[in-house]
PDB file of C-alpha atoms in Angstrom:
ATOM      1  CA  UNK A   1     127.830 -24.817  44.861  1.00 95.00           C
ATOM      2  CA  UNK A   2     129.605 -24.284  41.459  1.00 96.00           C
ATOM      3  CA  UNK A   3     127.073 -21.471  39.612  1.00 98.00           C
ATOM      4  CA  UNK A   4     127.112 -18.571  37.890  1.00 98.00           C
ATOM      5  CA  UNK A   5     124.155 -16.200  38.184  1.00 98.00           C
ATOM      6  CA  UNK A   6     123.418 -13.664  35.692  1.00 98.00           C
ATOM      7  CA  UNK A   7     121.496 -10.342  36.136  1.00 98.00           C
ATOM      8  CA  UNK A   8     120.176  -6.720  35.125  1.00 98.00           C
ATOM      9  CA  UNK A   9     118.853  -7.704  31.924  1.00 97.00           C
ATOM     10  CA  UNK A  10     115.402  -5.706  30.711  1.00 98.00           C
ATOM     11  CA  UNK A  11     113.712  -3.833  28.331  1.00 98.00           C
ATOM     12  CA  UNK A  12     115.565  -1.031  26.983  1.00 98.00           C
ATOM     13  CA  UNK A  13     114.639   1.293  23.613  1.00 98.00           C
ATOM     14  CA  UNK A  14     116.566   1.361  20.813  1.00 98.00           C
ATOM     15  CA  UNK A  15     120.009   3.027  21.129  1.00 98.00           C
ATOM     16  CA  UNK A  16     119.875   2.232  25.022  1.00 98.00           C
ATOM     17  CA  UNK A  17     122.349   0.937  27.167  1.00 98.00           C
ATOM     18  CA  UNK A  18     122.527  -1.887  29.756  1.00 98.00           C
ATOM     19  CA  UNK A  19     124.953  -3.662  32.139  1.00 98.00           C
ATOM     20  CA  UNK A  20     124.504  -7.110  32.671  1.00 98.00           C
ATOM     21  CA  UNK A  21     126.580  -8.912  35.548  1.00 98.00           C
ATOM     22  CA  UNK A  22     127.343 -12.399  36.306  1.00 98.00           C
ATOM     23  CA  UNK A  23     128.305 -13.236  39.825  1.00 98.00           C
ATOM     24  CA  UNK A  24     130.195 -16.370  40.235  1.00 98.00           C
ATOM     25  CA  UNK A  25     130.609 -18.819  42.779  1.00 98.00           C
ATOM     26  CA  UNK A  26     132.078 -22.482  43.735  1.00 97.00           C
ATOM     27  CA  UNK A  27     135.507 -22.273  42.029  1.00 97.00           C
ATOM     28  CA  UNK A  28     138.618 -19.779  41.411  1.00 97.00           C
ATOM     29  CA  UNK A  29     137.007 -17.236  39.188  1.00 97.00           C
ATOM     30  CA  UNK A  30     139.946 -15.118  39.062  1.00 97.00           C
ATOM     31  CA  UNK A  31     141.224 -18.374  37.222  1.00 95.00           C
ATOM     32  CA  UNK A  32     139.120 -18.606  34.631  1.00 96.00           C
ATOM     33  CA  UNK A  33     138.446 -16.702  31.060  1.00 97.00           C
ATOM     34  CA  UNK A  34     134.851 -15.928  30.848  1.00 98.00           C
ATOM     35  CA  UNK A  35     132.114 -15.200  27.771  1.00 98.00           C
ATOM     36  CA  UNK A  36     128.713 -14.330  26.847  1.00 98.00           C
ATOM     37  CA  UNK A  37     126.903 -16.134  24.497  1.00 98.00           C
ATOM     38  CA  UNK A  38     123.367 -14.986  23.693  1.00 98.00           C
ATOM     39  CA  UNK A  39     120.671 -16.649  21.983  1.00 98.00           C
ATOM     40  CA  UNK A  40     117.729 -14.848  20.104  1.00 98.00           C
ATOM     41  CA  UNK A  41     113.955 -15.881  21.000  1.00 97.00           C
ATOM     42  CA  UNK A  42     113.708 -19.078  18.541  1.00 96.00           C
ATOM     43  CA  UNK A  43     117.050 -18.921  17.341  1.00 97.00           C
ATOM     44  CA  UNK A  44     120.564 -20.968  18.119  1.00 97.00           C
ATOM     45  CA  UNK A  45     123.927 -19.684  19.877  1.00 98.00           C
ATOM     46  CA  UNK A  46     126.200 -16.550  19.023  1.00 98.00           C
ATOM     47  CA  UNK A  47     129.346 -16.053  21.231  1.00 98.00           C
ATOM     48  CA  UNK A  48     129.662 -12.368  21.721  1.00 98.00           C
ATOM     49  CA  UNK A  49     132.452 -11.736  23.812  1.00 98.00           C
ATOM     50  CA  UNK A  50     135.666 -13.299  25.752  1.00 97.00           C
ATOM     51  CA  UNK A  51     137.658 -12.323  28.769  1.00 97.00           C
ATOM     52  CA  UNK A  52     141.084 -13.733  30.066  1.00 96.00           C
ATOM     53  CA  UNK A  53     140.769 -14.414  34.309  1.00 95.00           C
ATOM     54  CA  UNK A  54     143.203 -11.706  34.931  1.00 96.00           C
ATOM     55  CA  UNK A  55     141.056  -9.186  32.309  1.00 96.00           C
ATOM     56  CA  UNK A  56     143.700  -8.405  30.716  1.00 97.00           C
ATOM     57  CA  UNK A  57     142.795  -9.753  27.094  1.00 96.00           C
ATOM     58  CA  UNK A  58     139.297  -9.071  25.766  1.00 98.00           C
ATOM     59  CA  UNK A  59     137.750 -10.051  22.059  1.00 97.00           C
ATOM     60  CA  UNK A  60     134.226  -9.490  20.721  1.00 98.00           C
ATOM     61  CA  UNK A  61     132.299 -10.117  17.890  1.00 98.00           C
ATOM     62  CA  UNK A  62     132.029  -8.442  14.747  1.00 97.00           C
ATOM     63  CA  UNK A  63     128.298  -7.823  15.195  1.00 97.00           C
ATOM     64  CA  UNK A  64     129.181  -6.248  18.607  1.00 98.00           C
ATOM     65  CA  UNK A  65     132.579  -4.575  18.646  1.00 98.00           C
ATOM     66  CA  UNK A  66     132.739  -1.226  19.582  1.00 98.00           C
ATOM     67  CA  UNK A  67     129.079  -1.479  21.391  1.00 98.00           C
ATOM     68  CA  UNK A  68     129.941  -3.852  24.143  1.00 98.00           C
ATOM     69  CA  UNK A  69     132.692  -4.027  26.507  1.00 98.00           C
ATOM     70  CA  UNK A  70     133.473  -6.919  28.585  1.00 98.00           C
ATOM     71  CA  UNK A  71     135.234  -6.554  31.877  1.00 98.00           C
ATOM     72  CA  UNK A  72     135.621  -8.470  35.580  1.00 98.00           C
ATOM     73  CA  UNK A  73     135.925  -8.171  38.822  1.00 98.00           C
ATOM     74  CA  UNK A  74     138.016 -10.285  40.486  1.00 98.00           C
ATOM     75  CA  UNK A  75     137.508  -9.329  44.034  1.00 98.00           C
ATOM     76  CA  UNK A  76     133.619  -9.495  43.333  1.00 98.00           C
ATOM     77  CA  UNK A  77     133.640 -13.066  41.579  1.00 98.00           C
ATOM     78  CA  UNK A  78     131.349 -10.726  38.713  1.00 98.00           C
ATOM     79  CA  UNK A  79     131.198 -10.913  35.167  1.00 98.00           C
ATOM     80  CA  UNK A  80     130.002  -7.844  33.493  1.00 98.00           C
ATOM     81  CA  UNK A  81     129.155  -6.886  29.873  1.00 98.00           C
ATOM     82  CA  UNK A  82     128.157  -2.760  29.067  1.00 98.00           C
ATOM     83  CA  UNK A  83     125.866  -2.569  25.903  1.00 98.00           C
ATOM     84  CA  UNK A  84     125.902   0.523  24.344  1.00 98.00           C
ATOM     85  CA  UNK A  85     123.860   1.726  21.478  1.00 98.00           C
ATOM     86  CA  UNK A  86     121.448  -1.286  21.353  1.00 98.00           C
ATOM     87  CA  UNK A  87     119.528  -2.544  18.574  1.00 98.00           C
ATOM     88  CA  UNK A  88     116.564  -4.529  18.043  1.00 98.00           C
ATOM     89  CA  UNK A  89     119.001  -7.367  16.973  1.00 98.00           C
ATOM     90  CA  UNK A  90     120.233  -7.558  19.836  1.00 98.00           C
ATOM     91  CA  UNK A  91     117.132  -9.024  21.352  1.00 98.00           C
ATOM     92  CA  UNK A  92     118.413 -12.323  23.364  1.00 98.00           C
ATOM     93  CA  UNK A  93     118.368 -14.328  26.009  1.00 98.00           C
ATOM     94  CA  UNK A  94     122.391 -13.273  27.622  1.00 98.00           C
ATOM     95  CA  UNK A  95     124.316 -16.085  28.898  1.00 98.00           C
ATOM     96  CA  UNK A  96     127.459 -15.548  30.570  1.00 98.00           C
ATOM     97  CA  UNK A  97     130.430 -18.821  30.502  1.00 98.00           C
ATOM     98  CA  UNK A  98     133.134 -20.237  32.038  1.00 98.00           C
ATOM     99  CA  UNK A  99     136.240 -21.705  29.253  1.00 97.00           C
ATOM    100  CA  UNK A 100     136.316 -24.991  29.692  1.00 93.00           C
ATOM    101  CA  UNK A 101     140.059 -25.645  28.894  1.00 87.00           C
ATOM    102  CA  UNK A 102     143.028 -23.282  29.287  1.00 83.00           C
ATOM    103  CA  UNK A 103     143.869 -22.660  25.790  1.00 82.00           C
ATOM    104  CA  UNK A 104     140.387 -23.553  23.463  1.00 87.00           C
ATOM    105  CA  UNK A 105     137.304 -21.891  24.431  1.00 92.00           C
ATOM    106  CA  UNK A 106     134.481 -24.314  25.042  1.00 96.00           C
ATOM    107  CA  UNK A 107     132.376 -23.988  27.881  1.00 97.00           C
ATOM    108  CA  UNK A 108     131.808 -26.271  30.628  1.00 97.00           C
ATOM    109  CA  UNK A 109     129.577 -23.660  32.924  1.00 98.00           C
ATOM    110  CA  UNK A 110     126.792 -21.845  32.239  1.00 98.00           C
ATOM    111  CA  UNK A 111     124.349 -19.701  33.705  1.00 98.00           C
ATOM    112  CA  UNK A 112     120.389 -19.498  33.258  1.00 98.00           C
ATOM    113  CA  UNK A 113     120.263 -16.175  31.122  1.00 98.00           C
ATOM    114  CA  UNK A 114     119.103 -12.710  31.539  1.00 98.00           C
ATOM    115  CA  UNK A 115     116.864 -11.458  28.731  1.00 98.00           C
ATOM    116  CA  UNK A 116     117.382  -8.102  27.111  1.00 98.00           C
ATOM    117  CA  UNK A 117     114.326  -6.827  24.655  1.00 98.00           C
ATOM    118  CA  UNK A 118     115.542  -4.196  22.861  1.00 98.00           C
ATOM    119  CA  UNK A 119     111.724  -2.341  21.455  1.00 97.00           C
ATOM    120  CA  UNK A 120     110.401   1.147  21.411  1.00 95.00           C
TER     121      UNK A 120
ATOM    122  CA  UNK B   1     135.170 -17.141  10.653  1.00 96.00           C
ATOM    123  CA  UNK B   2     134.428 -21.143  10.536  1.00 97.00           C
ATOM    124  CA  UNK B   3     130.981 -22.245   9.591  1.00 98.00           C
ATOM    125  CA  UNK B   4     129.676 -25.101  11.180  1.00 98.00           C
ATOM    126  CA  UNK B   5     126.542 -27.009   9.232  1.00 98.00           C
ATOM    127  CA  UNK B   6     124.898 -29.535  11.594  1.00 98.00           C
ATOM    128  CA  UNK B   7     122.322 -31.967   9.777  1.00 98.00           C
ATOM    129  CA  UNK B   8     119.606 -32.915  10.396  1.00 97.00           C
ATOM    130  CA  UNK B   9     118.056 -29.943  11.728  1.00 97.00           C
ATOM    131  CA  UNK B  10     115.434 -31.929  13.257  1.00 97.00           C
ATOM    132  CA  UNK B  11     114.481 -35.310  13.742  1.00 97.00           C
ATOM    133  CA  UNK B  12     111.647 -37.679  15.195  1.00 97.00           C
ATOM    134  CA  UNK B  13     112.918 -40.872  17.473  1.00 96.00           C
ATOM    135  CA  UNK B  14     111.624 -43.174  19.575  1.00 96.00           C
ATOM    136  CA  UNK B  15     113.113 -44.191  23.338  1.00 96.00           C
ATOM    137  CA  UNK B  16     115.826 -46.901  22.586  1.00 96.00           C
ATOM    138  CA  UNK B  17     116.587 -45.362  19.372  1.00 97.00           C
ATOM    139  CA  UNK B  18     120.124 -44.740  18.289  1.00 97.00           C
ATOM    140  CA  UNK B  19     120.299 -41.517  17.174  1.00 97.00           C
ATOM    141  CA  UNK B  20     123.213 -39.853  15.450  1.00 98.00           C
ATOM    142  CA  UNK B  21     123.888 -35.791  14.213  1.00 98.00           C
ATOM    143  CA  UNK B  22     126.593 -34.942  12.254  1.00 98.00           C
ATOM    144  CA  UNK B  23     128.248 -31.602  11.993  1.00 98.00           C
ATOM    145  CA  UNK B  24     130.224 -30.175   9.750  1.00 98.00           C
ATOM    146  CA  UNK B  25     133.267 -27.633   9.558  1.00 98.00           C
ATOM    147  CA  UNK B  26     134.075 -25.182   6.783  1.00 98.00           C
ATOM    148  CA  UNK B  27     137.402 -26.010   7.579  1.00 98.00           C
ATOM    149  CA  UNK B  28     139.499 -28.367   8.790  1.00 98.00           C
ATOM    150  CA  UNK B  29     139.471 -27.861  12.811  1.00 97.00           C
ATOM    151  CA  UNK B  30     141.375 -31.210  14.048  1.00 97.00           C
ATOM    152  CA  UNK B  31     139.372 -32.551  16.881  1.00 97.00           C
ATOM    153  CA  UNK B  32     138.090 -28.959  18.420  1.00 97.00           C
ATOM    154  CA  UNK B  33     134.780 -29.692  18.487  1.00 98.00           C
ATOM    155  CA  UNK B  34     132.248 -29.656  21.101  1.00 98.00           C
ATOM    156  CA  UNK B  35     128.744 -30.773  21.651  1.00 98.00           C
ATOM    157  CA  UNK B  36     125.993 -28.955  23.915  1.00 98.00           C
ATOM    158  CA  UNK B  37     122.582 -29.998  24.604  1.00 98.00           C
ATOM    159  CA  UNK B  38     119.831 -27.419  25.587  1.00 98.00           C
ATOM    160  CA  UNK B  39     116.409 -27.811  26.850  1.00 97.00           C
ATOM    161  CA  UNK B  40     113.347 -25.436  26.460  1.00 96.00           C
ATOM    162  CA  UNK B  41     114.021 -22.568  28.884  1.00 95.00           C
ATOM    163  CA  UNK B  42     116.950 -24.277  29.904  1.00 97.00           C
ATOM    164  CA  UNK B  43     120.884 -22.887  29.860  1.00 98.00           C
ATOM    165  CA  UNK B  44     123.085 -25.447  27.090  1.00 98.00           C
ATOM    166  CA  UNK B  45     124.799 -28.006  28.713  1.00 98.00           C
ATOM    167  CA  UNK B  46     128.494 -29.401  27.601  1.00 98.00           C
ATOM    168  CA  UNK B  47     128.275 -33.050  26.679  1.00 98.00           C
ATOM    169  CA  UNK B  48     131.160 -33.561  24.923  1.00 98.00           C
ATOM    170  CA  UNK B  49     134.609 -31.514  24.599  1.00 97.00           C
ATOM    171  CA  UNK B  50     137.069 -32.291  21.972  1.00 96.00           C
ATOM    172  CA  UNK B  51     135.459 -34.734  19.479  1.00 97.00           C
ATOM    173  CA  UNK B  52     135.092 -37.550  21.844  1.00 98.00           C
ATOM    174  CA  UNK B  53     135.630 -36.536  25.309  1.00 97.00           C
ATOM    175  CA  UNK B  54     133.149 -37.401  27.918  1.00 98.00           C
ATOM    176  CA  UNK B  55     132.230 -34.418  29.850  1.00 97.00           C
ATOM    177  CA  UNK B  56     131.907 -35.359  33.585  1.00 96.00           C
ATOM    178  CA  UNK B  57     128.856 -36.444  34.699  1.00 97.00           C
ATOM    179  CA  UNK B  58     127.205 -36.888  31.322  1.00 98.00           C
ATOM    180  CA  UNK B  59     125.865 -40.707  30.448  1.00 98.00           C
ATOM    181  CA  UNK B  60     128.051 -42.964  28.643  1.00 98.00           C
ATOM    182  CA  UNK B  61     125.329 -43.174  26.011  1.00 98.00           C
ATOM    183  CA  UNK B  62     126.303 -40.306  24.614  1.00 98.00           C
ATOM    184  CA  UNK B  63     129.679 -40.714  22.548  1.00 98.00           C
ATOM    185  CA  UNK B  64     131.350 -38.604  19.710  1.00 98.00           C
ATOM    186  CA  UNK B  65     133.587 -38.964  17.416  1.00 98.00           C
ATOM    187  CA  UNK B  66     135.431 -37.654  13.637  1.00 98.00           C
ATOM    188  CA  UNK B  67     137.835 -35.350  13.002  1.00 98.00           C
ATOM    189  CA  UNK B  68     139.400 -32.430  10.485  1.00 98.00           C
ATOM    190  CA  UNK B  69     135.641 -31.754   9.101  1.00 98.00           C
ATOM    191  CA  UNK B  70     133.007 -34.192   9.673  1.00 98.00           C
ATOM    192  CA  UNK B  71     131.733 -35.014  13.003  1.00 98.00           C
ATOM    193  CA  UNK B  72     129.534 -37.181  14.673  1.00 98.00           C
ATOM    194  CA  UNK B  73     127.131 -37.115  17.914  1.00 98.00           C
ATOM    195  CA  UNK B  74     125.643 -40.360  18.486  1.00 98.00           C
ATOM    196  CA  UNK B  75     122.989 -41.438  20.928  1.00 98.00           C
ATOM    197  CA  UNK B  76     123.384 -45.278  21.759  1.00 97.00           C
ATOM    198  CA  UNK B  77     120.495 -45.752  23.171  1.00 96.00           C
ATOM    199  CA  UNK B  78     117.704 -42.809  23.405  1.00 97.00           C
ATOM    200  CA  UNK B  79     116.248 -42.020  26.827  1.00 96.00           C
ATOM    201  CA  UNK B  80     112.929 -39.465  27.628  1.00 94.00           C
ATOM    202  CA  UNK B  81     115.602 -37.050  29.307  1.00 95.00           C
ATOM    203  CA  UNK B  82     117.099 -36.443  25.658  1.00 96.00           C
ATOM    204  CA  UNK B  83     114.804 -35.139  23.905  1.00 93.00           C
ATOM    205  CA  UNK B  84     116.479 -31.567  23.375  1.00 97.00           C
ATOM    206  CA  UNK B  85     117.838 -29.591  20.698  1.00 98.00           C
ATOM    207  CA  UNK B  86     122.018 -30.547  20.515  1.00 98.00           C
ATOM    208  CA  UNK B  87     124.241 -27.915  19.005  1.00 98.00           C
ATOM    209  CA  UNK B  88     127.958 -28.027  18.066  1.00 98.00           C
ATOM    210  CA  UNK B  89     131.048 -25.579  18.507  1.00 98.00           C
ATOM    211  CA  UNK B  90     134.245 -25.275  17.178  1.00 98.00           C
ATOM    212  CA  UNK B  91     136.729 -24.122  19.533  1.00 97.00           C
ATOM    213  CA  UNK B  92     140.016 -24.343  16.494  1.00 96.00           C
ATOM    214  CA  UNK B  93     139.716 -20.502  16.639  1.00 95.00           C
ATOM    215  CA  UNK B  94     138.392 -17.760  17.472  1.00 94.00           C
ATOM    216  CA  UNK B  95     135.694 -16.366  17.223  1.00 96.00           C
ATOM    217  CA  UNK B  96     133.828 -19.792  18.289  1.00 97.00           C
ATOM    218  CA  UNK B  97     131.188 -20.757  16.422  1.00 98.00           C
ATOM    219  CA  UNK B  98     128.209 -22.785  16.941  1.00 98.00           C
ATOM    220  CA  UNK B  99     126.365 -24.703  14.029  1.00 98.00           C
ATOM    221  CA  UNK B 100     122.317 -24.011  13.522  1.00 98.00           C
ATOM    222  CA  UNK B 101     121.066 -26.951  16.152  1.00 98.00           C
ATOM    223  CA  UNK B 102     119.426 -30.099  15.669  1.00 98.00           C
ATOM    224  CA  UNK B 103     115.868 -30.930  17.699  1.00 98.00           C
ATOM    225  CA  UNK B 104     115.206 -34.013  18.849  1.00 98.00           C
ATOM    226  CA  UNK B 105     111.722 -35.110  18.753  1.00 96.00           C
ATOM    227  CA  UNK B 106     109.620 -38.438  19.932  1.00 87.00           C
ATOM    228  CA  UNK B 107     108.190 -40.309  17.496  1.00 87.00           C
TER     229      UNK B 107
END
């Protein structure tokens, strides 16, 4: 079965870290560039970060560069995505992505979400 | 980074409706749009990939269309199973953006 499954979301304090991973299945993930997209309680969709299949290119968004790192593993089929230095605005529901097309990032696979509650 | 404005942000239709959203781009982004549509508790799903392509799988009621700016989700006939909030992306550049979501409501 195609899927992605995402995990190790939680509730961490302010200034926290976390690792979330997505494990992959069903197609050539070593083949594909992968994202997270979050999505605050209530609120709509905000890509935070991209990753070409071989890992070798990364971007981020401004609201999270030089907080979160993206990275795979392609002999684990995982997705992974190290928050540092968390803040309260960073309270969302994590979904990790598979692009869509080679060249244009839209998303044609998602997973159902981890939630990370960033609170003291 | 491109702004995208969908309108309206909500609206209230009946089954057999035809229902249309429009989204719009701060800037011109040819035909890289794409159109998602999420349930309550529910992961977004990809409907439609470049302005008007069909993602597999999805019903041909579904269609959408425009391009440069202004673009169009339309709903030919409205079913129980669509009543969701639909959200576009730009994928022109990065990073991709999303506009604010538009909930669809019965009547």
């Amino acid at each position: 079965e195609v899927q992605l499954v995402e995990s190790g979301g939680g509730l961490v304090q302010p200034g926290g870290s976390l690792r979330l991973s997505c494990a992959a299945s069903g197609f050539t993930f070593s083949s594909n560039a992968m994202s997270w997209v979050r999505q605050a309680p209530g609120k709509g969709l905000e890509w935070v970060s991209a990753i070409s299949g071989s890992g070798g290119s990364t971007y981020y968004a401004d609201s999270v560069k030089g907080r979160f790192s993206i990275s795979r593993d392609n002999s684990k089929n995982t997705l992974y995505l190290q928050m540092n230095s968390l803040r309260a605005e960073d309270t969302a529901v994590y979904y990790c992505a598979k692009r869509g097309s080679y060249s244009h990032w839209y998303f044609d696979l998602w997973g159902r979400g981890t939630l990370v509650t960033v609170s003291s | 980074d491109i702004q995208m404005t969908q309108s309206p942000s909500s609206l209230s239709a009946s089954v057999g409706d035809r229902v249309s959203i429009t989204c719009r781009a701060s800037q011109s982004i040819s035909s890289y749009l794409n159109w998602y549509q999420q349930k309550p508790g529910k992961a977004p799903k990809l409907l439609i990939y470049s302005a008007s392509s069909l993602q597999s799988g999805v019903p041909s009621r579904f269609s959408g269309s425009g391009s440069g700016t202004d673009f169009t989700l339309t709903i030919s006939s409205l079913q129980p199973e669509d009543f969701a909030t639909y959200y576009c992306q730009q994928s022109y550049s990065t990073p991709p953006t999303f506009g604010g979501g538009t909930k669809v409501e019965i009547k």
